[in-house]
Amino acid sequence: MSSDPIVHAFDEVSKHNSSKDCWLIIYGKVYDVTPFMEDHPGGDEVLLSASDSAREMMSKYYIGDIDMETVPKKRTYSSPKQPQYNQDKTPDFVIKILQFLVPLIILGLAFAFRHYAKEKTE
């Protein structure tokens, strides 16, 4: 007298994403764990790392299977595009040195001019 399990689409399951209405997909099976959310002593974060004994208890929350055709395909990670590494840092280094030295040179010239002008007037 076993009936076929209800097959749920991924979009349908993804709508149940709050603590007041929470469905989980674990190994292709869909569980409505909403009543379990408030009763669980570890809080809702613990559900994500459930132990084997906890998974055995979940049979009473089982509501059907997931339609694997509706689950988004797993994407492979692709790192973001990075600018090409410039091994020749000479232009950057020269600019940074000039940004430091030019104000010092101007300041030094101003003091030298003031000192020279002061000696001339005496």
PDB file of C-alpha atoms in Angstrom:
ATOM      1  CA  MET A   1       0.000   0.000   0.000  1.00  0.00           C
ATOM      2  CA  SER A   2       2.952   2.233  -0.588  1.00  0.00           C
ATOM      3  CA  SER A   3       2.141   5.314  -2.608  1.00  0.00           C
ATOM      4  CA  ASP A   4       4.581   7.092  -4.856  1.00  0.00           C
ATOM      5  CA  PRO A   5       6.271  10.030  -3.147  1.00  0.00           C
ATOM      6  CA  ILE A   6       5.315  13.516  -4.224  1.00  0.00           C
ATOM      7  CA  VAL A   7       7.929  15.067  -6.497  1.00  0.00           C
ATOM      8  CA  HIS A   8       8.609  18.742  -5.762  1.00  0.00           C
ATOM      9  CA  ALA A   9      10.204  21.243  -8.121  1.00  0.00           C
ATOM     10  CA  PHE A  10      13.256  23.113  -6.846  1.00  0.00           C
ATOM     11  CA  ASP A  11      11.533  26.492  -7.281  1.00  0.00           C
ATOM     12  CA  GLU A  12       8.669  25.321  -5.069  1.00  0.00           C
ATOM     13  CA  VAL A  13      11.014  24.120  -2.330  1.00  0.00           C
ATOM     14  CA  SER A  14      13.115  27.288  -2.480  1.00  0.00           C
ATOM     15  CA  LYS A  15      10.053  29.394  -1.561  1.00  0.00           C
ATOM     16  CA  HIS A  16       9.927  27.714   1.852  1.00  0.00           C
ATOM     17  CA  ASN A  17      12.979  29.475   3.281  1.00  0.00           C
ATOM     18  CA  SER A  18      12.002  31.038   6.586  1.00  0.00           C
ATOM     19  CA  SER A  19      11.944  29.761  10.149  1.00  0.00           C
ATOM     20  CA  LYS A  20       8.133  29.776  10.029  1.00  0.00           C
ATOM     21  CA  ASP A  21       8.075  27.702   6.827  1.00  0.00           C
ATOM     22  CA  CYS A  22      11.261  25.717   6.212  1.00  0.00           C
ATOM     23  CA  TRP A  23      11.837  22.888   3.757  1.00  0.00           C
ATOM     24  CA  LEU A  24      15.193  21.181   3.338  1.00  0.00           C
ATOM     25  CA  ILE A  25      16.598  19.056   0.546  1.00  0.00           C
ATOM     26  CA  ILE A  26      18.899  16.320   1.818  1.00  0.00           C
ATOM     27  CA  TYR A  27      20.203  13.675  -0.584  1.00  0.00           C
ATOM     28  CA  GLY A  28      17.344  14.269  -3.039  1.00  0.00           C
ATOM     29  CA  LYS A  29      14.598  14.050  -0.421  1.00  0.00           C
ATOM     30  CA  VAL A  30      12.440  16.989   0.693  1.00  0.00           C
ATOM     31  CA  TYR A  31      11.695  17.523   4.378  1.00  0.00           C
ATOM     32  CA  ASP A  32       9.318  20.025   6.001  1.00  0.00           C
ATOM     33  CA  VAL A  33      11.231  20.798   9.194  1.00  0.00           C
ATOM     34  CA  THR A  34       9.105  23.775  10.227  1.00  0.00           C
ATOM     35  CA  PRO A  35       7.777  22.130  13.421  1.00  0.00           C
ATOM     36  CA  PHE A  36      11.311  21.073  14.332  1.00  0.00           C
ATOM     37  CA  MET A  37      12.747  24.612  14.028  1.00  0.00           C
ATOM     38  CA  GLU A  38      11.427  26.015  17.295  1.00  0.00           C
ATOM     39  CA  ASP A  39      11.843  22.804  19.278  1.00  0.00           C
ATOM     40  CA  HIS A  40      15.468  22.146  18.395  1.00  0.00           C
ATOM     41  CA  PRO A  41      17.729  23.079  21.339  1.00  0.00           C
ATOM     42  CA  GLY A  42      20.660  24.040  19.111  1.00  0.00           C
ATOM     43  CA  GLY A  43      18.684  26.475  16.998  1.00  0.00           C
ATOM     44  CA  ASP A  44      18.168  26.473  13.276  1.00  0.00           C
ATOM     45  CA  GLU A  45      21.899  26.681  12.428  1.00  0.00           C
ATOM     46  CA  VAL A  46      22.405  23.148  13.733  1.00  0.00           C
ATOM     47  CA  LEU A  47      20.075  21.723  11.093  1.00  0.00           C
ATOM     48  CA  LEU A  48      22.697  22.321   8.462  1.00  0.00           C
ATOM     49  CA  SER A  49      25.144  19.985  10.175  1.00  0.00           C
ATOM     50  CA  ALA A  50      22.779  17.255  11.317  1.00  0.00           C
ATOM     51  CA  SER A  51      24.223  13.989  12.625  1.00  0.00           C
ATOM     52  CA  ASP A  52      23.293  10.538  11.343  1.00  0.00           C
ATOM     53  CA  SER A  53      20.917   9.946  14.262  1.00  0.00           C
ATOM     54  CA  ALA A  54      19.189  13.251  13.550  1.00  0.00           C
ATOM     55  CA  ARG A  55      18.771  12.245   9.911  1.00  0.00           C
ATOM     56  CA  GLU A  56      17.117   9.013  11.019  1.00  0.00           C
ATOM     57  CA  MET A  57      14.608  11.046  13.059  1.00  0.00           C
ATOM     58  CA  MET A  58      13.753  13.099   9.987  1.00  0.00           C
ATOM     59  CA  SER A  59      11.624  10.354   8.440  1.00  0.00           C
ATOM     60  CA  LYS A  60       8.557  11.886  10.095  1.00  0.00           C
ATOM     61  CA  TYR A  61       9.309  15.196   8.301  1.00  0.00           C
ATOM     62  CA  TYR A  62       9.700  13.582   4.863  1.00  0.00           C
ATOM     63  CA  ILE A  63       7.230  15.077   2.339  1.00  0.00           C
ATOM     64  CA  GLY A  64       8.574  13.881  -0.991  1.00  0.00           C
ATOM     65  CA  ASP A  65      11.443  13.857  -3.435  1.00  0.00           C
ATOM     66  CA  ILE A  66      13.063  16.640  -5.421  1.00  0.00           C
ATOM     67  CA  ASP A  67      12.750  16.722  -9.190  1.00  0.00           C
ATOM     68  CA  MET A  68      16.428  16.622 -10.113  1.00  0.00           C
ATOM     69  CA  GLU A  69      15.688  18.144 -13.527  1.00  0.00           C
ATOM     70  CA  THR A  70      14.653  21.394 -11.806  1.00  0.00           C
ATOM     71  CA  VAL A  71      17.733  21.658  -9.578  1.00  0.00           C
ATOM     72  CA  PRO A  72      20.215  24.197 -10.974  1.00  0.00           C
ATOM     73  CA  LYS A  73      23.326  22.627 -12.394  1.00  0.00           C
ATOM     74  CA  LYS A  74      26.336  22.895 -10.141  1.00  0.00           C
ATOM     75  CA  ARG A  75      28.593  25.587 -11.390  1.00  0.00           C
ATOM     76  CA  THR A  76      32.317  25.246 -11.349  1.00  0.00           C
ATOM     77  CA  TYR A  77      34.157  27.992  -9.567  1.00  0.00           C
ATOM     78  CA  SER A  78      35.875  30.472 -11.808  1.00  0.00           C
ATOM     79  CA  SER A  79      38.071  33.020 -10.137  1.00  0.00           C
ATOM     80  CA  PRO A  80      37.503  36.680 -10.937  1.00  0.00           C
ATOM     81  CA  LYS A  81      39.656  38.180 -13.641  1.00  0.00           C
ATOM     82  CA  GLN A  82      42.762  39.713 -12.138  1.00  0.00           C
ATOM     83  CA  PRO A  83      44.888  42.375 -13.744  1.00  0.00           C
ATOM     84  CA  GLN A  84      48.050  41.044 -15.277  1.00  0.00           C
ATOM     85  CA  TYR A  85      50.951  41.038 -12.847  1.00  0.00           C
ATOM     86  CA  ASN A  86      53.530  43.637 -13.781  1.00  0.00           C
ATOM     87  CA  GLN A  87      56.928  42.283 -12.810  1.00  0.00           C
ATOM     88  CA  ASP A  88      58.640  45.454 -13.951  1.00  0.00           C
ATOM     89  CA  LYS A  89      57.623  47.794 -11.132  1.00  0.00           C
ATOM     90  CA  THR A  90      60.051  50.517 -12.258  1.00  0.00           C
ATOM     91  CA  PRO A  91      57.464  53.045 -13.529  1.00  0.00           C
ATOM     92  CA  ASP A  92      55.333  52.662 -10.385  1.00  0.00           C
ATOM     93  CA  PHE A  93      58.367  52.880  -8.151  1.00  0.00           C
ATOM     94  CA  VAL A  94      59.681  56.011  -9.900  1.00  0.00           C
ATOM     95  CA  ILE A  95      56.325  57.731  -9.573  1.00  0.00           C
ATOM     96  CA  LYS A  96      56.107  56.962  -5.868  1.00  0.00           C
ATOM     97  CA  ILE A  97      59.657  58.202  -5.272  1.00  0.00           C
ATOM     98  CA  LEU A  98      58.958  61.389  -7.223  1.00  0.00           C
ATOM     99  CA  GLN A  99      55.746  61.979  -5.250  1.00  0.00           C
ATOM    100  CA  PHE A 100      57.872  61.862  -2.107  1.00  0.00           C
ATOM    101  CA  LEU A 101      60.994  63.697  -3.338  1.00  0.00           C
ATOM    102  CA  VAL A 102      59.486  66.585  -5.344  1.00  0.00           C
ATOM    103  CA  PRO A 103      57.793  68.220  -2.328  1.00  0.00           C
ATOM    104  CA  LEU A 104      61.006  67.761  -0.298  1.00  0.00           C
ATOM    105  CA  ILE A 105      63.073  69.364  -3.061  1.00  0.00           C
ATOM    106  CA  ILE A 106      60.631  72.285  -3.302  1.00  0.00           C
ATOM    107  CA  LEU A 107      60.720  72.713   0.469  1.00  0.00           C
ATOM    108  CA  GLY A 108      64.521  72.538   0.466  1.00  0.00           C
ATOM    109  CA  LEU A 109      64.734  75.136  -2.319  1.00  0.00           C
ATOM    110  CA  ALA A 110      62.352  77.420  -0.431  1.00  0.00           C
ATOM    111  CA  PHE A 111      64.514  77.229   2.713  1.00  0.00           C
ATOM    112  CA  ALA A 112      67.713  77.723   0.686  1.00  0.00           C
ATOM    113  CA  PHE A 113      66.233  80.732  -1.109  1.00  0.00           C
ATOM    114  CA  ARG A 114      65.048  82.221   2.185  1.00  0.00           C
ATOM    115  CA  HIS A 115      68.450  81.618   3.793  1.00  0.00           C
ATOM    116  CA  TYR A 116      70.261  83.094   0.770  1.00  0.00           C
ATOM    117  CA  ALA A 117      67.926  86.113   0.681  1.00  0.00           C
ATOM    118  CA  LYS A 118      68.355  86.661   4.420  1.00  0.00           C
ATOM    119  CA  GLU A 119      72.178  86.636   4.098  1.00  0.00           C
ATOM    120  CA  LYS A 120      72.051  89.104   1.198  1.00  0.00           C
ATOM    121  CA  THR A 121      70.007  91.632   3.177  1.00  0.00           C
ATOM    122  CA  GLU A 122      72.359  91.538   6.147  1.00  0.00           C
TER     123      GLU A 122
END
